[in-house]
mmCIF file of C-alpha atoms in Angstrom:
data_model
loop_
_atom_site.group_PDB
_atom_site.id
_atom_site.type_symbol
_atom_site.label_atom_id
_atom_site.label_comp_id
_atom_site.label_asym_id
_atom_site.label_seq_id
_atom_site.Cartn_x
_atom_site.Cartn_y
_atom_site.Cartn_z
ATOM 1 C CA MET R 1 -77.905 124.543 31.240
ATOM 2 C CA ARG R 2 -77.458 124.767 35.063
ATOM 3 C CA ARG R 3 -79.429 122.381 36.962
ATOM 4 C CA SER R 4 -81.233 124.954 39.074
ATOM 5 C CA ILE R 5 -82.448 126.900 35.986
ATOM 6 C CA ARG R 6 -83.651 123.688 34.390
ATOM 7 C CA TYR R 7 -85.610 122.721 37.527
ATOM 8 C CA VAL R 8 -87.137 126.205 37.852
ATOM 9 C CA LEU R 9 -88.248 126.144 34.145
ATOM 10 C CA SER R 10 -89.617 122.480 34.584
ATOM 11 C CA ALA R 11 -91.771 123.784 37.609
ATOM 12 C CA VAL R 12 -93.086 126.755 35.643
ATOM 13 C CA VAL R 13 -93.948 124.557 32.705
ATOM 14 C CA GLY R 14 -95.709 122.009 34.987
ATOM 15 C CA LEU R 15 -97.654 124.659 36.934
ATOM 16 C CA GLY R 16 -98.576 126.657 33.792
ATOM 17 C CA VAL R 17 -100.104 123.470 32.029
ATOM 18 C CA MET R 18 -101.928 122.738 35.332
ATOM 19 C CA ALA R 19 -103.365 126.153 35.572
ATOM 20 C CA LEU R 20 -104.426 125.881 31.856
ATOM 21 C CA THR R 21 -106.208 122.650 32.703
ATOM 22 C CA VAL R 22 -107.942 124.034 35.695
ATOM 23 C CA VAL R 23 -109.194 127.000 33.762
ATOM 24 C CA VAL R 24 -110.639 124.838 30.926
ATOM 25 C CA ASP R 25 -111.711 121.683 32.939
ATOM 26 C CA ASP R 26 -111.499 121.427 36.669
ATOM 27 C CA GLY R 27 -113.583 118.314 36.922
ATOM 28 C CA ASN R 28 -111.133 115.651 37.711
ATOM 29 C CA LEU R 29 -108.905 116.675 40.566
ATOM 30 C CA SER R 30 -106.534 113.711 40.510
ATOM 31 C CA LEU R 31 -105.794 114.271 36.719
ATOM 32 C CA VAL R 32 -105.187 117.918 37.362
ATOM 33 C CA ALA R 33 -102.879 117.171 40.358
ATOM 34 C CA MET R 34 -100.683 114.812 38.320
ATOM 35 C CA THR R 35 -100.229 117.294 35.315
ATOM 36 C CA PRO R 36 -97.358 119.238 36.932
ATOM 37 C CA LEU R 37 -95.534 115.976 37.572
ATOM 38 C CA ILE R 38 -95.722 114.760 34.102
ATOM 39 C CA TYR R 39 -94.962 118.073 32.405
ATOM 40 C CA GLY R 40 -92.406 119.191 34.907
ATOM 41 C CA THR R 41 -90.411 115.974 34.586
ATOM 42 C CA THR R 42 -90.678 115.843 30.869
ATOM 43 C CA THR R 43 -89.334 119.351 30.546
ATOM 44 C CA ALA R 44 -86.445 118.569 32.832
ATOM 45 C CA PHE R 45 -85.507 115.525 30.586
ATOM 46 C CA VAL R 46 -85.867 117.659 27.422
ATOM 47 C CA LEU R 47 -83.756 120.532 28.702
ATOM 48 C CA ASP R 48 -81.085 118.078 29.932
ATOM 49 C CA ASN R 49 -80.951 116.408 26.528
ATOM 50 C CA VAL R 50 -81.230 119.277 23.952
ATOM 51 C CA GLU R 51 -78.086 118.278 22.097
ATOM 52 C CA THR R 52 -79.051 114.758 21.733
ATOM 53 C CA ILE R 53 -82.556 115.837 20.477
ATOM 54 C CA ARG R 54 -80.829 118.012 17.835
ATOM 55 C CA THR R 55 -78.528 115.167 16.571
ATOM 56 C CA MET R 56 -81.317 112.629 16.441
ATOM 57 C CA SER R 57 -83.594 114.414 14.073
ATOM 58 C CA GLY R 58 -83.776 113.067 10.517
ATOM 59 C CA GLU R 59 -82.118 109.681 10.945
ATOM 60 C CA GLY R 60 -83.371 106.749 8.708
ATOM 61 C CA THR R 61 -85.277 104.108 10.582
ATOM 62 C CA SER R 62 -86.293 106.534 13.437
ATOM 63 C CA ARG R 63 -88.659 108.218 10.952
ATOM 64 C CA LYS R 64 -90.673 105.118 10.514
ATOM 65 C CA VAL R 65 -90.892 104.531 14.355
ATOM 66 C CA GLY R 66 -91.668 108.118 14.849
ATOM 67 C CA MET R 67 -94.458 108.038 12.337
ATOM 68 C CA LEU R 68 -96.064 104.988 14.026
ATOM 69 C CA GLY R 69 -95.530 106.454 17.544
ATOM 70 C CA GLY R 70 -96.996 109.841 16.334
ATOM 71 C CA GLY R 71 -100.143 108.140 14.765
ATOM 72 C CA ILE R 72 -100.776 106.017 17.925
ATOM 73 C CA GLY R 73 -100.240 109.086 20.211
ATOM 74 C CA ALA R 74 -102.335 111.429 18.210
ATOM 75 C CA GLY R 75 -105.227 108.852 18.076
ATOM 76 C CA SER R 76 -105.083 108.023 21.776
ATOM 77 C CA THR R 77 -104.851 111.758 22.586
ATOM 78 C CA ILE R 78 -107.943 112.645 20.565
ATOM 79 C CA GLY R 79 -109.823 109.807 22.254
ATOM 80 C CA LEU R 80 -108.767 111.181 25.728
ATOM 81 C CA PHE R 81 -109.762 114.687 24.809
ATOM 82 C CA GLN R 82 -113.166 113.428 24.070
ATOM 83 C CA GLN R 83 -113.425 112.147 27.721
ATOM 84 C CA SER R 84 -112.215 115.338 29.212
ATOM 85 C CA PHE R 85 -109.611 117.969 28.761
ATOM 86 C CA ALA R 86 -107.562 116.976 31.777
ATOM 87 C CA ALA R 87 -107.349 113.435 30.531
ATOM 88 C CA GLY R 88 -106.202 114.532 27.138
ATOM 89 C CA ILE R 89 -103.539 116.810 28.644
ATOM 90 C CA ALA R 90 -102.412 113.947 30.923
ATOM 91 C CA GLY R 91 -102.266 111.513 27.900
ATOM 92 C CA TYR R 92 -100.350 113.848 25.726
ATOM 93 C CA GLY R 93 -97.998 114.635 28.532
ATOM 94 C CA LEU R 94 -97.309 110.879 28.899
ATOM 95 C CA PHE R 95 -96.700 110.500 25.245
ATOM 96 C CA VAL R 96 -94.113 113.195 25.252
ATOM 97 C CA PHE R 97 -92.591 111.919 28.501
ATOM 98 C CA GLY R 98 -91.951 108.667 26.688
ATOM 99 C CA ILE R 99 -90.160 110.403 23.846
ATOM 100 C CA ALA R 100 -88.098 112.397 26.388
ATOM 101 C CA LEU R 101 -87.195 109.059 28.283
ATOM 102 C CA VAL R 102 -85.968 107.451 25.057
ATOM 103 C CA THR R 103 -83.989 110.494 24.152
ATOM 104 C CA ALA R 104 -82.306 110.548 27.473
ATOM 105 C CA GLU R 105 -81.445 106.900 27.263
ATOM 106 C CA VAL R 106 -80.005 107.385 23.768
ATOM 107 C CA GLY R 107 -77.977 110.333 25.082
ATOM 108 C CA GLY R 108 -76.669 108.315 27.978
ATOM 109 C CA GLN R 109 -75.518 105.532 25.681
ATOM 110 C CA THR R 110 -73.619 107.866 23.149
ATOM 111 C CA ASP R 111 -71.906 109.562 26.199
ATOM 112 C CA GLU R 112 -70.477 106.260 27.348
#
């Protein structure tokens, strides 16, 4: 995918999630302000590594790590959503951002 299209899509996703957060919970401005950064960057990483994501699904030990990470991420996200919607959105975005970073790193290692 072309870099310019990837960045436009990333900006749209980041601003869309921020708009949803403002509509639901406009209490904490600093959390709302960082939402487009988290989701925009995550979307850019994911779009840049689509092939790596497709090839990684279903591998042996990665399922155990995925289950552990998913459980911790789900529990943490529920706790953050109980504090505020904006905190939950930021927490979930950071969880997915971590997944995207690891995927980008694995994709970079397989390209070498």
